[in-house]
Coordinates of C-alpha atoms in Angstrom, one line a residue:
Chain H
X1 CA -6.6 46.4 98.7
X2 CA -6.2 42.9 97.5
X3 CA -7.6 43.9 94.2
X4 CA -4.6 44.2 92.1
X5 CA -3.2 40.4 93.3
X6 CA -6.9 39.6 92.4
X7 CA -6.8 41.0 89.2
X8 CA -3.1 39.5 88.4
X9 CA -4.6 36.4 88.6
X10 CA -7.1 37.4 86.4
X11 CA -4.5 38.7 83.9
X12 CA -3.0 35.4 83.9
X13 CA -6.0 33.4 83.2
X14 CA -8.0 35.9 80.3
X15 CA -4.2 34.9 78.7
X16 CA -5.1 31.3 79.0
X17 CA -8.3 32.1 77.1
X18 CA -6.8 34.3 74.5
X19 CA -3.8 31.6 73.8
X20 CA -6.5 28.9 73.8
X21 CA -9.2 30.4 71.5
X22 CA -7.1 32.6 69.6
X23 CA -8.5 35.6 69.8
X24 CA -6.5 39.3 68.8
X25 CA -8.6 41.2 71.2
X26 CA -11.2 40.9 73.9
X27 CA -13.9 43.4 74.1
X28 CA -15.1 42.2 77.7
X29 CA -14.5 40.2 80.5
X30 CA -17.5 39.4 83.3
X31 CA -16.7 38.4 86.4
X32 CA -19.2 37.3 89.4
X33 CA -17.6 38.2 92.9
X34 CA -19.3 37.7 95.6
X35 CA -20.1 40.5 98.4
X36 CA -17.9 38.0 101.2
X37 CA -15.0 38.6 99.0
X38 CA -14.4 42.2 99.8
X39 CA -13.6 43.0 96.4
X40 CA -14.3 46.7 95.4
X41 CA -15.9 47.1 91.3
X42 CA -14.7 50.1 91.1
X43 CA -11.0 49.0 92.6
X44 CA -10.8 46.2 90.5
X45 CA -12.0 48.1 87.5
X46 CA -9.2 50.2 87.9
X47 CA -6.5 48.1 88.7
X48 CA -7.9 46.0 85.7
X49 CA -6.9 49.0 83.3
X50 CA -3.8 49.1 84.6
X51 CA -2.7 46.2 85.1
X52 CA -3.8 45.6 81.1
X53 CA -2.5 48.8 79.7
X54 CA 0.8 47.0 77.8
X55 CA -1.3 44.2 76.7
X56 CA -2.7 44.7 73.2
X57 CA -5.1 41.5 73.4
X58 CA -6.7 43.3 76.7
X59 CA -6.2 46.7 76.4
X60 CA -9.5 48.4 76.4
X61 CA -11.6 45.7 77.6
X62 CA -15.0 46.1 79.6
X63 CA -14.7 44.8 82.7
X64 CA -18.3 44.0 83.7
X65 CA -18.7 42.9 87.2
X66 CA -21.7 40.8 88.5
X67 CA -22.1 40.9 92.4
X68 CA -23.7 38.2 94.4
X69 CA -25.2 39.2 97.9
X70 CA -24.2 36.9 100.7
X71 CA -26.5 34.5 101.5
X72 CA -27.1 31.8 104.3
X73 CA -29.2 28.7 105.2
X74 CA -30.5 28.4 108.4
X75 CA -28.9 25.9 110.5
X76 CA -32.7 25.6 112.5
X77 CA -35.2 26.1 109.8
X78 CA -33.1 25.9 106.3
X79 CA -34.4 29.1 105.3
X80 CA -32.0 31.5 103.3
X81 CA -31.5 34.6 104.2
X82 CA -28.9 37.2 103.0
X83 CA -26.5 38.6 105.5
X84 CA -26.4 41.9 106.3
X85 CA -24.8 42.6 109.6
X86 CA -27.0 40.2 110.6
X87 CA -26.0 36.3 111.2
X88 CA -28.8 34.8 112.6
X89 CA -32.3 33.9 110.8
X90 CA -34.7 36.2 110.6
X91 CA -37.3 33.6 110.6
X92 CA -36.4 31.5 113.7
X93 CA -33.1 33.0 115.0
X94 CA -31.2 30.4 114.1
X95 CA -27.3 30.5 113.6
X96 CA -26.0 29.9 110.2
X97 CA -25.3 26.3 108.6
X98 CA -23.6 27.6 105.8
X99 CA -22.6 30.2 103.4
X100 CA -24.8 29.7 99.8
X101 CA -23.3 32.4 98.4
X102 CA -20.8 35.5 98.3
X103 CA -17.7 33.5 98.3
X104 CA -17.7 33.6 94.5
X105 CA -14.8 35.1 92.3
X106 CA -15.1 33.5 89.0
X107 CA -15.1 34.1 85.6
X108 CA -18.6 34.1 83.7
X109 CA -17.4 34.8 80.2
X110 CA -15.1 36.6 77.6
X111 CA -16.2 38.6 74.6
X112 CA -13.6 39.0 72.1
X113 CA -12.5 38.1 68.2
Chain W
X1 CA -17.7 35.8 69.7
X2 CA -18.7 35.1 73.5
X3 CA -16.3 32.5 75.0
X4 CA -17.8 30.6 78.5
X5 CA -15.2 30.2 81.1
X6 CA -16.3 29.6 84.6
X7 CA -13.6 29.5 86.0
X8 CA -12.0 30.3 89.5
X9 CA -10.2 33.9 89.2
X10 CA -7.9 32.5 92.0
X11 CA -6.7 29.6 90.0
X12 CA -3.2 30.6 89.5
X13 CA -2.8 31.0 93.2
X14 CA -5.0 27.7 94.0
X15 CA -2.6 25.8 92.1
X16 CA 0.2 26.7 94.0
X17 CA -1.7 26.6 97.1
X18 CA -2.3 22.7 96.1
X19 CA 1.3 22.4 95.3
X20 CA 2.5 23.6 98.9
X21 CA -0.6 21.3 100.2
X22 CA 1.4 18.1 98.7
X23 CA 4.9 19.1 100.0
X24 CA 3.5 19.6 103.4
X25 CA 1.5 16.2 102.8
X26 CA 4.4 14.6 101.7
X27 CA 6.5 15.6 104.6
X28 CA 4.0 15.2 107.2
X29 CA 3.9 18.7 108.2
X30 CA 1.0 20.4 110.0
X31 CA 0.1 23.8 108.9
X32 CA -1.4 26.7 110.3
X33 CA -2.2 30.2 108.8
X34 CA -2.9 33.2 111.5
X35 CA -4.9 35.9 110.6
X36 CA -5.6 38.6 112.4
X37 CA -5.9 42.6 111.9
X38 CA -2.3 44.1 112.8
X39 CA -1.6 44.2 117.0
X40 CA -4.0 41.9 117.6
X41 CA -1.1 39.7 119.3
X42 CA -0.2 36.9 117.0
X43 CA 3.4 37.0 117.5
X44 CA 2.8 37.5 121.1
X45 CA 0.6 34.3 121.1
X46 CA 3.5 32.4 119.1
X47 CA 6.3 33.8 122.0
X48 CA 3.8 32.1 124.3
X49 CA 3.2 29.1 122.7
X50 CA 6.9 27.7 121.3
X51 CA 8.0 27.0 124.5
X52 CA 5.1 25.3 125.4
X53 CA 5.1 23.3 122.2
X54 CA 8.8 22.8 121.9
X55 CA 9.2 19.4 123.5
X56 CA 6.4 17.6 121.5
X57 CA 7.2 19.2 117.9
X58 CA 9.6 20.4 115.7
X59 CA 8.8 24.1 114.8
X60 CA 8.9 26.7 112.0
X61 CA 7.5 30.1 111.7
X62 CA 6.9 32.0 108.5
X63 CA 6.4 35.7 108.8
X64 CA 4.5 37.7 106.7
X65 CA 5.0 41.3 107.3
X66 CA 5.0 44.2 105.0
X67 CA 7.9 46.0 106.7
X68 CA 11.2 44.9 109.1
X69 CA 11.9 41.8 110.3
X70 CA 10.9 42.7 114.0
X71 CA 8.8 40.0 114.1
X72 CA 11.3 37.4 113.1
X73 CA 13.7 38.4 115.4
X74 CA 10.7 38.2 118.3
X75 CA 10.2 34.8 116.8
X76 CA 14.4 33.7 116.3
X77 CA 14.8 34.2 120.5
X78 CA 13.3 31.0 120.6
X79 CA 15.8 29.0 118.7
X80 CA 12.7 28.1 116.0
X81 CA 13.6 28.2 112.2
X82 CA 12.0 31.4 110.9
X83 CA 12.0 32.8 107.2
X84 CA 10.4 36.1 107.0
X85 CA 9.1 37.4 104.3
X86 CA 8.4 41.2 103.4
X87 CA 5.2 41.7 101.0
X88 CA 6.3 45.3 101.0
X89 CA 3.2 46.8 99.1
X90 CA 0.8 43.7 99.6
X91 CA -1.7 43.4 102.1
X92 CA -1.2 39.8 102.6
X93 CA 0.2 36.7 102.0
X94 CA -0.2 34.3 98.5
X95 CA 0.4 30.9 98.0
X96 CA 3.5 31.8 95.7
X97 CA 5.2 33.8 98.7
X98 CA 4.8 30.6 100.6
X99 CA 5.7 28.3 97.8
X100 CA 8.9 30.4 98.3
X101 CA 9.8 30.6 101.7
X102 CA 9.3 26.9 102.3
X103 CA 12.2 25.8 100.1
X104 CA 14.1 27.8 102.8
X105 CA 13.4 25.6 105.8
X106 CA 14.8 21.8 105.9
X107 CA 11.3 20.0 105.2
X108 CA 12.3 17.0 106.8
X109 CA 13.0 18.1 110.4
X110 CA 9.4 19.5 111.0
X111 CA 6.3 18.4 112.5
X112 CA 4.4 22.2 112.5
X113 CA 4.7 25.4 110.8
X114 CA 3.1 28.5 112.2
X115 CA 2.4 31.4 109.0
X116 CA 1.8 34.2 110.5
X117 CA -0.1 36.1 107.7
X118 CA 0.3 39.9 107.0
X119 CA -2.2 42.4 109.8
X120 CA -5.7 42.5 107.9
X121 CA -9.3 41.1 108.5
X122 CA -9.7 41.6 104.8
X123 CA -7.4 40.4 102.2
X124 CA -5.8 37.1 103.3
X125 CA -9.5 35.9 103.3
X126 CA -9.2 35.2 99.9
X127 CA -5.6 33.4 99.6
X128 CA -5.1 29.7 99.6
X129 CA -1.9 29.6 101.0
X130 CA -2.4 25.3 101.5
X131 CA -2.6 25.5 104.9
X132 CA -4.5 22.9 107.2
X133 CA -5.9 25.0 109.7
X134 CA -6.8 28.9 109.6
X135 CA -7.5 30.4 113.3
X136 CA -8.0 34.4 113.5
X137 CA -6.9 36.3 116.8
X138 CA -9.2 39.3 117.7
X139 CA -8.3 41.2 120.9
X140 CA -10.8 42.9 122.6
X141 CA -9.4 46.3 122.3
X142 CA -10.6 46.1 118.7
X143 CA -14.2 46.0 119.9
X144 CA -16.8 43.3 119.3
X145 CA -18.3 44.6 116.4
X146 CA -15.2 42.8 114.2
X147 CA -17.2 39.7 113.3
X148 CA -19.6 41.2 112.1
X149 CA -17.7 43.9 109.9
X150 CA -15.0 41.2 109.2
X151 CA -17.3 37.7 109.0
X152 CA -15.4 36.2 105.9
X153 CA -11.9 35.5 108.4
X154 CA -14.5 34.1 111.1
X155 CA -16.4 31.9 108.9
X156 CA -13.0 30.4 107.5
X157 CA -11.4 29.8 110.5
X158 CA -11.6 26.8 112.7
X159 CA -10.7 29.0 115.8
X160 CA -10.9 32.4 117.0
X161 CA -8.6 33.7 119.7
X162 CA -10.2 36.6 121.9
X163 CA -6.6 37.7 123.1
X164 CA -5.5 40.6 125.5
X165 CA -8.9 39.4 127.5
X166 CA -7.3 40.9 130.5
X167 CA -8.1 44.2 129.4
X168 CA -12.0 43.3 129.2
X169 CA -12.5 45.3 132.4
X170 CA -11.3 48.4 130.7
X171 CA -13.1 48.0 127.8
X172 CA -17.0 48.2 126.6
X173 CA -16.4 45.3 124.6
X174 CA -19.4 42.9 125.0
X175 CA -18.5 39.1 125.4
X176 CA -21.9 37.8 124.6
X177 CA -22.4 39.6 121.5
X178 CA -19.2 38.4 120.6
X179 CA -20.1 34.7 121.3
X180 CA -23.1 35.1 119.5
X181 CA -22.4 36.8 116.6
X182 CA -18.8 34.5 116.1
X183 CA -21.1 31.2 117.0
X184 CA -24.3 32.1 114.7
X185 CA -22.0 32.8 112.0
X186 CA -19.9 29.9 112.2
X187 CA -20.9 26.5 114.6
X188 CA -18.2 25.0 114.3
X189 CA -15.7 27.3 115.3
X190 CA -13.6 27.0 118.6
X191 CA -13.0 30.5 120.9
X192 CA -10.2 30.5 123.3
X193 CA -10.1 33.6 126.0
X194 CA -6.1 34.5 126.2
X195 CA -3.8 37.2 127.6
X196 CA -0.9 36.5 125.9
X197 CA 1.5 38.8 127.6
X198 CA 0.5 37.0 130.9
X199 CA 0.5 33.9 129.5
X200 CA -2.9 33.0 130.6
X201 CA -5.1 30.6 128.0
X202 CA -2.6 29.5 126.2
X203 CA -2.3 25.9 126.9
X204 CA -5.8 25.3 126.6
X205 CA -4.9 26.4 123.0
X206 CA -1.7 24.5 122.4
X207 CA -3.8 21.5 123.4
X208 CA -6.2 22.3 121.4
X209 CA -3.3 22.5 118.5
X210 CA -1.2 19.3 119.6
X211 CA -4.5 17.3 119.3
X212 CA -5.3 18.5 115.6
X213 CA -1.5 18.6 114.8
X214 CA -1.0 14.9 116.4
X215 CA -4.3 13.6 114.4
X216 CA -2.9 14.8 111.1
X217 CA 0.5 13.5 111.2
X218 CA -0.1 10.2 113.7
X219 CA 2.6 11.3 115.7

């Protein structure tokens, strides 16, 4: 359950955003997380309300949450292929060279006014 | 209005993870973060280890633990600096926490500092903490299927520890799965086989250590 430190940080850095750009309230937040994060939506989701309960900029916010699958290139063939329980290449049986994605945790963007 | 950010979620804690990255640079002090689900052996592994390492470096251990200090006092028999810290309700460490408990040691007398991360194969995953080096300890009671549940902590570590590897006999865990599913996931990682409460594989890892530990500070 690393979601609420995850979405502390997040906390933090929508405040950035509303401090730079002024904004009295944000309407939503997206974030992309990747599957090889381990983060839980519907976790997050709710630490995210709770965590912005006492702040009147955030309060009531959609948090939409984009998830990327995990996928590899081949360190044999290049191919990419998502991982799922499975960490060699379907193609040629290779191992992996490296991860292309599902490491994400980032914000896309903020809606607010 | 729609407002682009792109930008890391874990910034706040990457920051501080660069800012314990320049205090151990500027100190010259070698870093490594040990993950590993909880009785897996880490501390066991460190018991083994500090005496073996004691004549070459100068040592500190930070402990991450939820509860007690049991560890630390494991640790403290050793005559090594220790600082434990208790996340309480946190399932792992952050860079702050380690921001924190380094301005408790005496910087200048150390060549190495073990962390020794709170028991999970999930969460420290995803924390900075500005280490060097992550390695993650699996034992082989916890079966061999870990990787592959788990592959975020094996893809991020430079090496794996199979420990308590003299239970294999007793156990249906299968090495070569295990090497190939910890191998195709990650090609550069190193496995060591180790018993810690025997002592046996252990300085194949501590040389292992002293060679990455005497390549980053030249000494």
């Amino acid at each position: 359950m690393h979601e609420m430190a995850i979405v502390e940080n997040l906390v933090s850095a929508v405040g950035e955003q509303v401090v730079q750009h002024k904004l009295k309230q944000v309407t939503k937040v997206k974030v992309v997380a990747g599957e090889l994060t381990g983060v839980v939506p519907d976790v997050l989701r709710f630490c995210w309300q709770v965590c912005t309960e006492n702040i009147p900029a955030c309060s009531g916010a959609e948090l939409d949450i984009e998830q990327k699958p995990a996928v590899a290139r081949c360190r044999s063939c290049a191919a990419e292929f998502e991982m799922r329980h499975n960490f060699s290449c379907p193609r040629c049986g290779g191992g992996i060279e490296r991860v292309v994605s599902g490491k994400e945790l980032y914000i896309d963007y903020i809606e607010g006014e | 209005m729609e407002i682009k950010v792109l930008k890391n979620i874990m910034e706040r804690n990457e920051d501080l993870a660069a800012e314990n990255r320049r205090l151990f640079a500027e100190y010259k002090i070698f870093v490594l973060n040990m993950m590993s689900s909880p009785g897996a052996g880490k501390t066991a592994i460190l018991e083994q280890a500090i005496p073996r390492l004691k004549d070459r470096f100068n040592m500190a251990v930070i402990e991450g633990d939820l509860m007690t200090s049991r560890d630390a006092e494991r640790i403290s028999f050793h005559e090594v600096p220790v600082v434990q810290i208790n996340t309480e309700s946190s399932c792992h460490l952050d860079a702050g926490m380690v921001n924190r408990a380094v301005e408790e040691l005496e910087l200048n007398d150390l060549d190495l500092i073990f962390i020794e991360n709170v028991g999970n194969l999930v969460c420290p995953g995803t924390f900075d903490l500005g280490e060097h080096v992550k390695i993650v300890v699996l034992s082989v009671t916890e079966g061999d299927d870990k990787p592959a549940k788990y592959p975020l902590m094996f893809q991020e570590s430079r090496a794996c520890i199979l420990n308590k590897i003299d239970l294999l006999p007793h156990t249906n865990f299968d090495l070569d799965r295990f090497y190939k599913d910890v191998s195709d996931m990650n090609a550069d990682i190193e496995i060591f086989q180790t018993a810690a409460v025997t002592g046996q594989g252990i300085d194949r890892w501590c040389r292992w250590l002293e060679e990455l530990v005497t390549a980053k500070n030249g000494s």
